Coordinates of C-alpha atoms and ligand atoms in Angstrom, one line a residue:
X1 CA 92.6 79.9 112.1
X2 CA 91.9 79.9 116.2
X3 CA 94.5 80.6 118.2
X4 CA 96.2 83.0 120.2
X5 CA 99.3 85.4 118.6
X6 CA 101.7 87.7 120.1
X7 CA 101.2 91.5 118.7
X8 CA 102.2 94.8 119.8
X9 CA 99.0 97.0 120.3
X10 CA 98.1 100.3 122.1
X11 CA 95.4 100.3 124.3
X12 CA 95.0 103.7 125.3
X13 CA 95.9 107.4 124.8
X14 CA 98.9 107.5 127.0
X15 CA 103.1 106.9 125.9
X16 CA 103.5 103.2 124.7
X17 CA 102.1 99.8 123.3
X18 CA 101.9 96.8 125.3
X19 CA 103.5 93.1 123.7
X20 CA 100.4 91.3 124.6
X21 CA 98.7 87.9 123.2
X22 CA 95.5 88.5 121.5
X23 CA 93.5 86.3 119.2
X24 CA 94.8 85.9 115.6
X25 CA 92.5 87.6 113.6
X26 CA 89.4 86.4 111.8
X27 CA 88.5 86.5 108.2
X28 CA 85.7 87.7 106.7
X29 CA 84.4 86.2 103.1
X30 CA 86.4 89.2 101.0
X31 CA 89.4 88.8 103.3
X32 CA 92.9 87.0 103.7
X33 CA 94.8 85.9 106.6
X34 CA 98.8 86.2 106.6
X35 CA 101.7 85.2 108.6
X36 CA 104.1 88.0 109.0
X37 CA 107.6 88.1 108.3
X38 CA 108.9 91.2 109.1
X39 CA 107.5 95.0 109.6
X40 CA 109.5 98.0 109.1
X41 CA 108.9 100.6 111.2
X42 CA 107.3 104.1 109.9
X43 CA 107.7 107.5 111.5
X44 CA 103.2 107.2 112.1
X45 CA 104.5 104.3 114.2
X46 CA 106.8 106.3 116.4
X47 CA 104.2 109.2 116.2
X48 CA 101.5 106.9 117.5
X49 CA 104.1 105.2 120.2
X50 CA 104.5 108.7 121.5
X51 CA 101.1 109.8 121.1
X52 CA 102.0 112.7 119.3
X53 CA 99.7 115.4 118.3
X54 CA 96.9 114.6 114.8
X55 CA 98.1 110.6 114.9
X56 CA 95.3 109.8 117.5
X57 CA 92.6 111.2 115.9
X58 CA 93.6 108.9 113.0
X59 CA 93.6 105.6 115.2
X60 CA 90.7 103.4 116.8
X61 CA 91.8 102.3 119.8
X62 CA 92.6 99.4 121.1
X63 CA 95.0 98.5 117.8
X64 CA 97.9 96.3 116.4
X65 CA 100.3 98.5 114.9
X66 CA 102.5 98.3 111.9
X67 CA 101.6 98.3 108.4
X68 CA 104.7 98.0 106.1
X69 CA 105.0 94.5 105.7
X70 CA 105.2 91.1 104.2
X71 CA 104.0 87.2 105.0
X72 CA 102.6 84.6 103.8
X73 CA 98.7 84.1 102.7
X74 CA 97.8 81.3 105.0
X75 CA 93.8 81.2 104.9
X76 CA 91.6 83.0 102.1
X77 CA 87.9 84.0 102.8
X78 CA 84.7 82.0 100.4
X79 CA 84.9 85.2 98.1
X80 CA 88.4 85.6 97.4
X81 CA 89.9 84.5 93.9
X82 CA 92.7 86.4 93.3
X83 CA 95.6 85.6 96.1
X84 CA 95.6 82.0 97.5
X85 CA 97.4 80.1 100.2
X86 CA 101.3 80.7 99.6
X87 CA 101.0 83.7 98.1
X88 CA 103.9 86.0 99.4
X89 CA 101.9 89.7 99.7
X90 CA 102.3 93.0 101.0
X91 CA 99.0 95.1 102.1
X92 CA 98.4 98.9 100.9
X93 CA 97.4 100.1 104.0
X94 CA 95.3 102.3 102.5
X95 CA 91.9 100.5 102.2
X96 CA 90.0 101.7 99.8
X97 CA 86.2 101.5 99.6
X98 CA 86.0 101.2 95.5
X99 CA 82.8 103.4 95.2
X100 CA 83.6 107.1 96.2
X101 CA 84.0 110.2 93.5
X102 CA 88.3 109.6 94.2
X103 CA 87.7 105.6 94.2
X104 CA 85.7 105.9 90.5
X105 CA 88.2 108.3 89.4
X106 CA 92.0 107.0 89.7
X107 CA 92.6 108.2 92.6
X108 CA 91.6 105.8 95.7
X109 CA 94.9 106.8 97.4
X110 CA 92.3 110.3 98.4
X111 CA 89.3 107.5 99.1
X112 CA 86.4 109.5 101.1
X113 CA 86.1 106.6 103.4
X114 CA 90.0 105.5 104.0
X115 CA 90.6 103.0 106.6
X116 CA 94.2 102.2 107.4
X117 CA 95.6 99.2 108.5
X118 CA 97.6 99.2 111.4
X119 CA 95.8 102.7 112.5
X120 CA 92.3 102.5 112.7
X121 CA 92.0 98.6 112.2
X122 CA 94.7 96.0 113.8
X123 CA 97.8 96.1 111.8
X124 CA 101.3 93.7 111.7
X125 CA 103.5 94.4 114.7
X126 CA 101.8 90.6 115.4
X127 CA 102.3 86.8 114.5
X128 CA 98.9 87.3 112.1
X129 CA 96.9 89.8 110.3
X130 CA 94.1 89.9 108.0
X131 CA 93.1 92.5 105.6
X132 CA 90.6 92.7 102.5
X133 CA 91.5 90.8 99.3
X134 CA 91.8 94.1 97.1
X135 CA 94.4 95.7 99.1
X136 CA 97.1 92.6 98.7
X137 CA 100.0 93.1 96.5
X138 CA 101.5 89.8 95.1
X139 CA 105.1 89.4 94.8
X140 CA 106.9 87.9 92.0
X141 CA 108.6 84.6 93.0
X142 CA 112.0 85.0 94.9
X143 CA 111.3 88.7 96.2
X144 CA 112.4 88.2 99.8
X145 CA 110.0 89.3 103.1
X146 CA 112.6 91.9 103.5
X147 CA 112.0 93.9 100.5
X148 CA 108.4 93.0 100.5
X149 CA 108.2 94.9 104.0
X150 CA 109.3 97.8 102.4
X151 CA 107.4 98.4 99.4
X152 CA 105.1 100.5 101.2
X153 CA 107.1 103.5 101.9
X154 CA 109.4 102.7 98.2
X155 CA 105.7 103.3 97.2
X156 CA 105.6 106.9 98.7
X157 CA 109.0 108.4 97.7
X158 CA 107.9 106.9 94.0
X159 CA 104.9 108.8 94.3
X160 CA 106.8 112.0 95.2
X161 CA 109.4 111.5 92.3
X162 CA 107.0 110.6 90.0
X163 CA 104.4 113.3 90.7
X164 CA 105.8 114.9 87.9
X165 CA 108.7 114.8 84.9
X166 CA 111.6 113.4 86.3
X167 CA 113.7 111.7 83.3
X168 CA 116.7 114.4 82.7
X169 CA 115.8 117.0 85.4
X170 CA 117.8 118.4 88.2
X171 CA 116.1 116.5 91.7
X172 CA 117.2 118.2 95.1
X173 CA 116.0 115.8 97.6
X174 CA 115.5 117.2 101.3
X175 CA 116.2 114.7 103.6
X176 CA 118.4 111.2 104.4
X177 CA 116.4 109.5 106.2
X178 CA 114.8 106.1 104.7
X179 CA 112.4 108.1 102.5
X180 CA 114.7 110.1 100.5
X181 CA 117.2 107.3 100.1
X182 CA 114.5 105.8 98.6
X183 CA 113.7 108.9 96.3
X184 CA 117.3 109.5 95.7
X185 CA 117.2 105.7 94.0
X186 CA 114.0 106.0 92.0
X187 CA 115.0 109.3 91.2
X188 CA 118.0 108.1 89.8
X189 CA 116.3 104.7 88.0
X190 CA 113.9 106.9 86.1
X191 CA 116.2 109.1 84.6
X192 CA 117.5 112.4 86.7
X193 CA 120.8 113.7 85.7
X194 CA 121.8 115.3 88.7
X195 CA 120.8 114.7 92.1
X196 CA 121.3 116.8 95.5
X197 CA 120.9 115.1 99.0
X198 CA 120.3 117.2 102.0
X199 CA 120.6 116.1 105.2
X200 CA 122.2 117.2 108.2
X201 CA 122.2 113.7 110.8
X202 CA 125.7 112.3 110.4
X203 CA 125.0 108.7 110.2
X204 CA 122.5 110.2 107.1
X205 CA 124.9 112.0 105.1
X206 CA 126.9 108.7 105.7
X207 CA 124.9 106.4 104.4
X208 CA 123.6 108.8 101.5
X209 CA 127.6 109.1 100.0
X210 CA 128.0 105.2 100.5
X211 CA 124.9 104.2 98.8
X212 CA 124.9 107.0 96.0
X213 CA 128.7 107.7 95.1
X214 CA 127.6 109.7 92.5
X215 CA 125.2 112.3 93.7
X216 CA 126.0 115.9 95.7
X217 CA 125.4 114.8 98.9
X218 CA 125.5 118.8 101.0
X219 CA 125.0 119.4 105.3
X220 CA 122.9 122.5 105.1
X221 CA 124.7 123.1 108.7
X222 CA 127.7 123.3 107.1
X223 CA 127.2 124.7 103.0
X224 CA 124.9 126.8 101.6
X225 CA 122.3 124.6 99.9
X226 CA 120.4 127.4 97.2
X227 CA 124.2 128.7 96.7
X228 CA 125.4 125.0 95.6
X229 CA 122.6 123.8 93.5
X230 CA 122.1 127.3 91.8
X231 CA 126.0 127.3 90.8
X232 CA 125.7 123.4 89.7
X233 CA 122.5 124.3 88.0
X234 CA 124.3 127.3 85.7
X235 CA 122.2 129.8 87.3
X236 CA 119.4 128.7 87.0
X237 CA 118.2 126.0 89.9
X238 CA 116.9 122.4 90.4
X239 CA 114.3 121.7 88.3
X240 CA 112.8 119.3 91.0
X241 CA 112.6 119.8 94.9
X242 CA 111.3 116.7 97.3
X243 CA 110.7 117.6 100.8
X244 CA 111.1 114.3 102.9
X245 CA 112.4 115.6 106.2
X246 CA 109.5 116.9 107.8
X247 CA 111.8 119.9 108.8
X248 CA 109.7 123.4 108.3
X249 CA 113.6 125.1 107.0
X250 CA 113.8 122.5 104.9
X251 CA 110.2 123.1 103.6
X252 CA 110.8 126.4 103.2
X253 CA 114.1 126.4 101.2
X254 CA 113.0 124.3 98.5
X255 CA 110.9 126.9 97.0
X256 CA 114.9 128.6 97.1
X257 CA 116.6 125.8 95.3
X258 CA 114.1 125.4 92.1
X259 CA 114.1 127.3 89.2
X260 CA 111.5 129.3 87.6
X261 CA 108.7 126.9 86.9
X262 CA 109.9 124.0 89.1
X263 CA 108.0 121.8 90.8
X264 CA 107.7 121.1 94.9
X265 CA 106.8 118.1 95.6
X266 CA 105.9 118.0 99.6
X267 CA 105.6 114.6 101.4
X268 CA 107.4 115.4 104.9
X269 CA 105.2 115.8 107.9
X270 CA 105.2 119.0 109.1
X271 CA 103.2 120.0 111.7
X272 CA 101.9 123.9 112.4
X273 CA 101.8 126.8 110.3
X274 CA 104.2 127.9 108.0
X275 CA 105.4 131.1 106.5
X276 CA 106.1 131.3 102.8
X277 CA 107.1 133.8 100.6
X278 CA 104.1 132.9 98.0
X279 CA 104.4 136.0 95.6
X280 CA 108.3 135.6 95.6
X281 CA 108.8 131.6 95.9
X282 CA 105.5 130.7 93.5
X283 CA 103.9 133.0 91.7
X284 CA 106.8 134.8 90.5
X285 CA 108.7 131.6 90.1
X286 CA 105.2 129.7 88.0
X287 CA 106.4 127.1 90.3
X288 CA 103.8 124.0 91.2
X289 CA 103.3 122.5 94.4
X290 CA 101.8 119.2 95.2
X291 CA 101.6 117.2 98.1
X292 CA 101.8 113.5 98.5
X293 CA 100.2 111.2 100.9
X294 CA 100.9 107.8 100.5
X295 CA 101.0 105.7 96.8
X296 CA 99.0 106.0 94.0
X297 CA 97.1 102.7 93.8
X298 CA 98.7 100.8 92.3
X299 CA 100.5 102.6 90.1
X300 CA 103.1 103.3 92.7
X301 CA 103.5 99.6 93.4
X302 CA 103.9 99.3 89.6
X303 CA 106.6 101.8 89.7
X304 CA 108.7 100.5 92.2
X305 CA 108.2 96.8 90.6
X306 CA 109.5 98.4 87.4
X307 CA 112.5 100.0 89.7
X308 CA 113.5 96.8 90.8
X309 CA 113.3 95.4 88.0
X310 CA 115.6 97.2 86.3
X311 CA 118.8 96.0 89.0
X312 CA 119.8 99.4 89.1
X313 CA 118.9 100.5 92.6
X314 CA 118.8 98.1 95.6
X315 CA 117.3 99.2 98.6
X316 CA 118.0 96.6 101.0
X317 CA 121.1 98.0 102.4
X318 CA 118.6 101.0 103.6
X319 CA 117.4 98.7 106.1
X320 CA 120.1 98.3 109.1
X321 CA 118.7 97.2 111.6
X322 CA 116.3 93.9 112.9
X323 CA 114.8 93.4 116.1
X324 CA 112.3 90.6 117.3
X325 CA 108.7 91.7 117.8
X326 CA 109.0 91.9 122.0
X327 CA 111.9 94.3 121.3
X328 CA 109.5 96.8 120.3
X329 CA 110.5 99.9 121.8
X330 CA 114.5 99.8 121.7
X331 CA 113.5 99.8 117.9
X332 CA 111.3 102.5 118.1
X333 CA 114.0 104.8 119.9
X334 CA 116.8 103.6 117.5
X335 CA 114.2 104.5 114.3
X336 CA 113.4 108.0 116.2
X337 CA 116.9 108.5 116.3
X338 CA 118.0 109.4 113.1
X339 CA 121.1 106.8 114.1
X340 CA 119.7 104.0 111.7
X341 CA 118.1 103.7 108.1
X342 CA 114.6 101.3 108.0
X343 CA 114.7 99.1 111.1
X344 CA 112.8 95.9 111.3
X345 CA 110.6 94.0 113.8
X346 CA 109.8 89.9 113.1
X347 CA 107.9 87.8 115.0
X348 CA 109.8 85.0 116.5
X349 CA 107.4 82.3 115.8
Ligands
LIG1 ZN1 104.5 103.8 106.4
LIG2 ZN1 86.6 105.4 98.1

């Protein structure tokens, strides 16, 4: 398709993106062209908007931002045969290259040769985008754009809760934000019997208690987190920590609030060095740590098909806000501001 597009795309190393018309993206034989819908906004898109430290270094400039979203297939490359025109599909934006040792072995989410759309190649803060036939999740009939946008990060707090046994364990999930809302509701689909929310942003906490009536929902500000979950625990602690909120306290208290041969599971960005008490917190404890970095491919997207599925969790209300595309960065500031849940940019066209 020729043509011009609106798209949202950051030229160079300094503060910002630019709304700017560029050309709507060509295909390639092995590729597919959609029209976006709607893009939720991840916390790599605020990084990159503020140029924050490590995000660079994992961008090509000039690019498109945005990457967790939804359109429809409107032009398929010669090669491709399994998504045609009409198609409603979401992208991993983790493109794989299908022949490295992680690739070969059931693991392309740790591909040796990652690229990642709407980072280092042109992503959908645009009208357009196109991206390689083997990266395109297809949605059942009826799923709306909405909850096609956000598959991509349901995708990661799946992988987190499901990095390990989860079906009648104890989950303490660190942090509110969109992530561990999202945790808190797989967590709870597949099977925990007592869940723990920390969070400490008002707005947070808020919508944590509305969405999840029945879950201990505790401010660390306020109540003493290892005290709570070690008393509701008999003694003993959480058999599951998540760490979604990127805070290094937060990090650091998990290894507190599990029991002796818990798991951590770590997917919050924190940045820096950080002191633990290894000996004390996991060796002592047998504990096991993993980290998670985006979705297991495509067993996440499985997962969280399975989750919705089931009608037992809906996690559209996470998303509370919508702004058109050109409205960029007031919804970049509200995201960064811990004031909203998932907010969402569509292009107007
Ligand atoms: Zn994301
Ligand atoms: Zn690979």
């Amino acid at each position: 398709m020729k043509g011009k597009m609106k798209a949202v795309v950051k030229y160079t190393e300094a503060t910002g993106f630019d709304y700017v018309d560029v050309d709507i993206p060509a295909i390639g034989a092995n590729d597919v062209l959609i029209k976006v819908k709607g893009t939720t906004i991840c916390g790599s898109d605020i990084h990159a908007y503020h140029s924050a430290p490590g995000i660079l270094d994992m961008m090509s400039l000039p690019v498109v931002l945005g990457h967790e979203t939804c359109g429809d297939v409107v032009e398929v490359g010669s090669c491709v045969t399994s998504v045609k025109v009409g198609d409603v599909i979401s992208p991993e934006p983790h493109i794989y290259c299908g022949h490295c040792y992680y690739c070969q072995n059931d693991a392309a989410l740790n591909c040796l040769d990652l690229g990642l759309f709407g980072l280092d190649r042109n992503g959908a803060f645009a009208e357009y985008a196109s991206l390689p036939e083997n990266v395109c999740w297809k949605h059942p009939a009826g799923t709306s754009y909405e909850l096609g946008a956000i598959h991509e990060p349901l995708g990661v707090a799946m992988h987190g809760v499901m990095s390990g046994e989860i079906n009648g364990k104890s989950v303490a999930i660190f942090g509110c934000g969109p992530i561990g809302l999202f945790a808190v509701g797989a967590a709870q689909t597949f099977g925990a019997t007592r869940v723990f929310a920390l969070e400490v942003a008002p707005k947070r906490l808020e919508m944590a208690r509305k969405l999840f009536p029945d879950i201990t929902v505790i401010n660390p500000k306020e109540q003493d987190p290892v005290k709570i979950i070690t008393e509701a625990t008999g003694g003993l602690g959480a058999d599951v920590a998540i760490e979604l909120s990127g805070s290094a306290a937060a990090l650091k208290q998990t290894f507190k609030v599990i029991r002796r041969e818990g798991r951590v599971s770590l997917v919050g960005v924190v940045s820096g060095a950080i002191e633990i008490e290894v000996h004390k917190d996991i060796v002592l404890k047998e504990a096991r740590v993993n980290g998670v970095f985006g979705r297991e491919i495509w067993r996440s997207w499985w997962q969280v098909r399975q989750m919705l599925d089931t009608g037992k969790f809906d996690p559209l209300p996470i998303i509370t806000h919508r702004f058109p595309l050109k409205d960029y960065a007031e919804a970049i500031e509200l995201a960064a501001s811990g004031e909203a849940g998932k907010v969402l940019l569509y292009p107007e066209a």
